mmCIF file of C-alpha atoms in Angstrom:
data_model
loop_
_atom_site.group_PDB
_atom_site.id
_atom_site.type_symbol
_atom_site.label_atom_id
_atom_site.label_comp_id
_atom_site.label_asym_id
_atom_site.label_seq_id
_atom_site.Cartn_x
_atom_site.Cartn_y
_atom_site.Cartn_z
ATOM 1 C CA LYS M 1494 0.650 -25.973 -2.756
ATOM 2 C CA LEU M 1495 -2.419 -26.292 -4.933
ATOM 3 C CA ILE M 1496 -4.219 -27.934 -2.012
ATOM 4 C CA LEU M 1497 -3.209 -24.962 0.129
ATOM 5 C CA PHE M 1498 -4.664 -22.575 -2.441
ATOM 6 C CA TRP M 1499 -8.050 -24.307 -2.389
ATOM 7 C CA ASN M 1500 -8.070 -25.174 1.298
ATOM 8 C CA GLY M 1501 -10.844 -23.695 3.402
ATOM 9 C CA PHE M 1502 -8.540 -22.908 6.315
ATOM 10 C CA GLU M 1503 -7.577 -19.241 6.350
ATOM 11 C CA PHE M 1504 -3.918 -18.952 7.269
ATOM 12 C CA SER M 1505 -3.414 -16.054 9.619
ATOM 13 C CA GLN M 1506 -0.682 -13.647 8.787
ATOM 14 C CA ILE M 1507 -1.906 -10.241 9.882
ATOM 15 C CA GLU M 1508 -5.428 -10.991 11.107
ATOM 16 C CA ASP M 1509 -6.812 -14.380 12.100
ATOM 17 C CA TYR M 1510 -10.070 -14.788 10.192
ATOM 18 C CA ASN M 1511 -10.931 -18.055 11.961
ATOM 19 C CA LEU M 1512 -10.675 -16.484 15.406
ATOM 20 C CA TRP M 1513 -12.759 -13.492 14.337
ATOM 21 C CA LYS M 1514 -15.356 -15.893 12.984
ATOM 22 C CA GLU M 1515 -15.455 -17.689 16.344
ATOM 23 C CA MET M 1516 -15.806 -14.386 18.202
ATOM 24 C CA CYS M 1517 -18.458 -12.928 15.870
ATOM 25 C CA PRO M 1518 -21.958 -12.884 17.403
ATOM 26 C CA SER M 1519 -23.405 -13.851 13.978
ATOM 27 C CA PRO M 1520 -20.750 -16.063 12.366
ATOM 28 C CA PHE M 1521 -23.092 -17.064 9.537
ATOM 29 C CA LEU M 1522 -22.610 -13.541 8.155
ATOM 30 C CA LEU M 1523 -18.935 -14.308 7.503
ATOM 31 C CA ILE M 1524 -18.816 -16.530 4.448
ATOM 32 C CA SER M 1525 -15.748 -18.703 4.521
ATOM 33 C CA PHE M 1526 -13.600 -19.870 1.640
ATOM 34 C CA ALA M 1527 -14.409 -23.366 2.929
ATOM 35 C CA PHE M 1528 -17.876 -22.746 1.449
ATOM 36 C CA VAL M 1529 -16.902 -20.769 -1.655
ATOM 37 C CA GLY M 1530 -13.853 -22.845 -2.663
ATOM 38 C CA PRO M 1531 -15.424 -26.287 -3.193
ATOM 39 C CA LEU M 1532 -18.442 -24.781 -4.934
ATOM 40 C CA GLY M 1533 -16.082 -22.747 -7.102
ATOM 41 C CA LEU M 1534 -14.187 -25.862 -8.149
ATOM 42 C CA VAL M 1535 -17.444 -27.607 -9.034
ATOM 43 C CA GLY M 1536 -18.595 -24.499 -10.899
ATOM 44 C CA MET M 1537 -15.365 -24.448 -12.883
ATOM 45 C CA ILE M 1538 -15.906 -28.074 -13.865
ATOM 46 C CA LEU M 1539 -19.563 -27.459 -14.777
ATOM 47 C CA THR M 1540 -18.672 -24.422 -16.903
ATOM 48 C CA SER M 1541 -15.835 -26.228 -18.688
ATOM 49 C CA ARG M 1542 -18.427 -27.316 -21.272
ATOM 50 C CA ARG M 1543 -19.089 -23.642 -21.972
ATOM 51 C CA LEU M 1544 -15.517 -22.427 -22.373
ATOM 52 C CA LYS M 1545 -16.592 -19.902 -24.989
ATOM 53 C CA ASP M 1546 -18.509 -18.060 -22.274
ATOM 54 C CA PHE M 1547 -16.220 -18.691 -19.301
ATOM 55 C CA SER M 1548 -12.706 -19.030 -20.745
ATOM 56 C CA LEU M 1549 -11.375 -15.710 -19.403
ATOM 57 C CA LEU M 1550 -12.615 -16.493 -15.910
ATOM 58 C CA HIS M 1551 -11.110 -19.988 -16.075
ATOM 59 C CA LEU M 1552 -7.781 -18.611 -17.299
ATOM 60 C CA PHE M 1553 -7.718 -15.965 -14.586
ATOM 61 C CA VAL M 1554 -8.268 -18.471 -11.766
ATOM 62 C CA VAL M 1555 -5.831 -21.046 -13.167
ATOM 63 C CA PHE M 1556 -3.012 -18.607 -13.878
ATOM 64 C CA TYR M 1557 -3.509 -16.710 -10.621
ATOM 65 C CA MET M 1558 -3.473 -19.994 -8.704
ATOM 66 C CA LEU M 1559 -0.308 -21.157 -10.476
ATOM 67 C CA SER M 1560 1.483 -17.837 -10.040
ATOM 68 C CA LEU M 1561 0.549 -17.660 -6.360
ATOM 69 C CA SER M 1562 1.591 -21.279 -5.826
ATOM 70 C CA LEU M 1563 5.131 -20.372 -6.821
ATOM 71 C CA PHE M 1564 5.467 -18.177 -3.752
ATOM 72 C CA PHE M 1565 3.356 -17.951 -0.618
ATOM 73 C CA ILE M 1566 -0.285 -18.905 -0.165
ATOM 74 C CA THR M 1567 -2.472 -17.153 2.373
ATOM 75 C CA GLY M 1568 -6.024 -15.862 2.283
ATOM 76 C CA ARG M 1569 -4.682 -12.344 1.987
ATOM 77 C CA TYR M 1570 -3.085 -13.116 -1.383
ATOM 78 C CA ARG M 1571 -5.796 -15.509 -2.539
ATOM 79 C CA ILE M 1572 -8.480 -12.857 -1.977
ATOM 80 C CA HIS M 1573 -7.959 -11.426 -5.471
ATOM 81 C CA ALA M 1574 -9.262 -14.646 -7.045
ATOM 82 C CA VAL M 1575 -12.240 -14.995 -4.673
ATOM 83 C CA PRO M 1576 -14.655 -12.763 -6.658
ATOM 84 C CA VAL M 1577 -14.136 -14.895 -9.780
ATOM 85 C CA ILE M 1578 -14.315 -18.122 -7.759
ATOM 86 C CA SER M 1579 -17.556 -16.766 -6.265
ATOM 87 C CA ILE M 1580 -19.003 -16.484 -9.767
ATOM 88 C CA PHE M 1581 -18.238 -20.161 -10.306
ATOM 89 C CA SER M 1582 -19.724 -20.946 -6.878
ATOM 90 C CA ALA M 1583 -22.919 -19.112 -7.770
ATOM 91 C CA TYR M 1584 -23.081 -21.001 -11.056
ATOM 92 C CA ALA M 1585 -22.715 -24.331 -9.253
ATOM 93 C CA LEU M 1586 -25.497 -23.429 -6.809
ATOM 94 C CA TRP M 1587 -27.731 -22.209 -9.636
ATOM 95 C CA TRP M 1588 -27.060 -25.374 -11.650
ATOM 96 C CA LEU M 1589 -27.845 -27.620 -8.677
ATOM 97 C CA VAL M 1590 -31.106 -25.800 -7.894
ATOM 98 C CA GLU M 1591 -32.075 -25.823 -11.565
ATOM 99 C CA GLN M 1592 -31.465 -29.566 -11.909
ATOM 100 C CA ILE M 1593 -33.273 -30.371 -8.659
ATOM 101 C CA THR M 1594 -36.324 -28.336 -9.680
ATOM 102 C CA GLN M 1595 -36.342 -30.191 -13.017
ATOM 103 C CA LYS M 1596 -36.065 -33.441 -11.047
ATOM 104 C CA SER M 1597 -32.911 -34.437 -12.915
ATOM 105 C CA LEU M 1598 -31.507 -36.377 -10.002
ATOM 106 C CA VAL M 1599 -29.427 -38.523 -12.378
ATOM 107 C CA LYS M 1600 -27.433 -35.369 -13.234
ATOM 108 C CA VAL M 1601 -27.380 -34.069 -9.660
ATOM 109 C CA LEU M 1602 -25.951 -37.154 -7.952
ATOM 110 C CA PRO M 1603 -22.555 -37.144 -9.734
ATOM 111 C CA VAL M 1604 -22.200 -33.407 -9.113
ATOM 112 C CA LEU M 1605 -23.031 -33.840 -5.424
ATOM 113 C CA LEU M 1606 -20.400 -36.597 -5.231
ATOM 114 C CA LEU M 1607 -17.937 -34.258 -6.951
ATOM 115 C CA LEU M 1608 -18.832 -31.544 -4.439
ATOM 116 C CA LEU M 1609 -18.256 -33.978 -1.580
ATOM 117 C CA GLY M 1610 -14.875 -34.850 -3.067
ATOM 118 C CA THR M 1611 -13.868 -31.201 -3.357
ATOM 119 C CA VAL M 1612 -14.971 -30.567 0.226
ATOM 120 C CA MET M 1613 -12.774 -33.452 1.370
ATOM 121 C CA LEU M 1614 -9.868 -32.202 -0.755
ATOM 122 C CA THR M 1615 -10.153 -28.605 0.418
ATOM 123 C CA GLY M 1616 -11.129 -29.220 4.047
ATOM 124 C CA LYS M 1617 -8.997 -28.928 7.164
ATOM 125 C CA PRO M 1618 -8.283 -32.693 7.285
ATOM 126 C CA ALA M 1619 -6.318 -32.284 4.047
ATOM 127 C CA LEU M 1620 -3.971 -29.964 5.951
ATOM 128 C CA ALA M 1621 -3.595 -32.438 8.790
ATOM 129 C CA GLY M 1622 -2.328 -34.931 6.223
ATOM 130 C CA LEU M 1623 0.331 -32.385 5.277
ATOM 131 C CA GLY M 1624 1.418 -32.052 8.925
ATOM 132 C CA PHE M 1625 -0.111 -28.600 9.523
ATOM 133 C CA VAL M 1626 -1.599 -27.830 12.925
ATOM 134 C CA PRO M 1627 -3.049 -24.321 13.363
ATOM 135 C CA SER M 1628 -2.117 -22.366 16.478
ATOM 136 C CA ARG M 1629 -3.967 -19.599 18.262
ATOM 137 C CA GLY M 1630 -0.747 -18.400 19.847
ATOM 138 C CA LEU M 1631 0.123 -16.217 16.864
ATOM 139 C CA TRP M 1632 -3.125 -14.279 17.148
ATOM 140 C CA HIS M 1633 -2.517 -13.492 20.837
ATOM 141 C CA THR M 1634 1.051 -12.472 19.998
ATOM 142 C CA GLN M 1635 -0.270 -10.026 17.406
ATOM 143 C CA VAL M 1636 -2.857 -8.600 19.815
ATOM 144 C CA GLY M 1637 -0.278 -8.306 22.600
ATOM 145 C CA THR M 1638 2.209 -6.585 20.313
ATOM 146 C CA LYS M 1639 -0.445 -4.117 19.190
ATOM 147 C CA LEU M 1640 -1.436 -3.377 22.797
ATOM 148 C CA LEU M 1641 2.214 -2.626 23.670
ATOM 149 C CA SER M 1642 1.962 0.586 21.630
ATOM 150 C CA ASP M 1643 -0.470 2.011 24.221
ATOM 151 C CA PRO M 1644 1.124 2.544 27.664
ATOM 152 C CA GLN M 1645 -2.312 2.330 29.317
ATOM 153 C CA GLN M 1646 -2.792 -1.179 27.883
ATOM 154 C CA LEU M 1647 0.486 -2.616 29.201
ATOM 155 C CA ASP M 1648 -1.210 -5.083 31.580
ATOM 156 C CA SER M 1649 -3.512 -6.363 28.837
ATOM 157 C CA ALA M 1650 -0.532 -6.668 26.485
ATOM 158 C CA ILE M 1651 1.379 -8.765 29.013
ATOM 159 C CA GLN M 1652 -1.673 -11.020 29.537
ATOM 160 C CA GLU M 1653 -2.031 -11.572 25.781
ATOM 161 C CA LEU M 1654 1.668 -12.326 25.340
ATOM 162 C CA GLU M 1655 1.662 -14.741 28.288
ATOM 163 C CA LEU M 1656 -1.372 -16.513 26.824
ATOM 164 C CA ALA M 1657 0.407 -16.693 23.456
ATOM 165 C CA THR M 1658 3.421 -18.303 25.136
ATOM 166 C CA GLN M 1659 1.177 -20.849 26.881
ATOM 167 C CA LEU M 1660 -0.554 -21.752 23.600
ATOM 168 C CA ASP M 1661 2.589 -21.875 21.478
ATOM 169 C CA ALA M 1662 5.928 -21.730 23.258
ATOM 170 C CA SER M 1663 7.790 -21.599 19.923
ATOM 171 C CA ASP M 1664 6.192 -18.219 19.258
ATOM 172 C CA ALA M 1665 7.675 -16.660 22.383
#
C-alpha cells in the first residue's frame, strides 16, 4: 500500500483526474502527483540531514502515509499530504539547481539516480506489477449516471452508459 500512496496514477473515485488531464487543452497546467511525488521523496531524503528544521514535516508525511495505508488510498485522501510533499519537491528542485550551478556534478549524479529510482518505484509500471489495470469505463458510468438526473440529457446518458459497458463490462 505504500507504493500506492506514492504512485503517480490518480485512482478515480468521484472524478477521474487522468481523463480530465487528457481532455484539458493545456495539460501542462495540471501538475500531477507523478511529478510531485518522486521529487517529494528525494526532498525528504535530502532534508533528512536537517531534521532539526524539517522534522515536523517529515513526521506529518510519514504518519499520514501510514495512517492512510491502513485503510483506502486514493488521490482524494492523499491530497492532504500534497502541500507538505510539495515543499519537499521544491527543496529537491532547489537543491538540484543549486548544485548544478555550483558545478557539483559529483553530488548531483547520485541524487539524479535516486530520482530515477523513485520515478520507477512510483510510476504506472509499478502498478502493473501489482496487477492493476486502469479502466475508463468507470468515468463514463459516472458521467452517464449524472446525466440521468436531467430528463433532457437522457440520450447522452444512455450513450455514456453504453460506452462504459463497452469499455468495462464488469461495471455494467
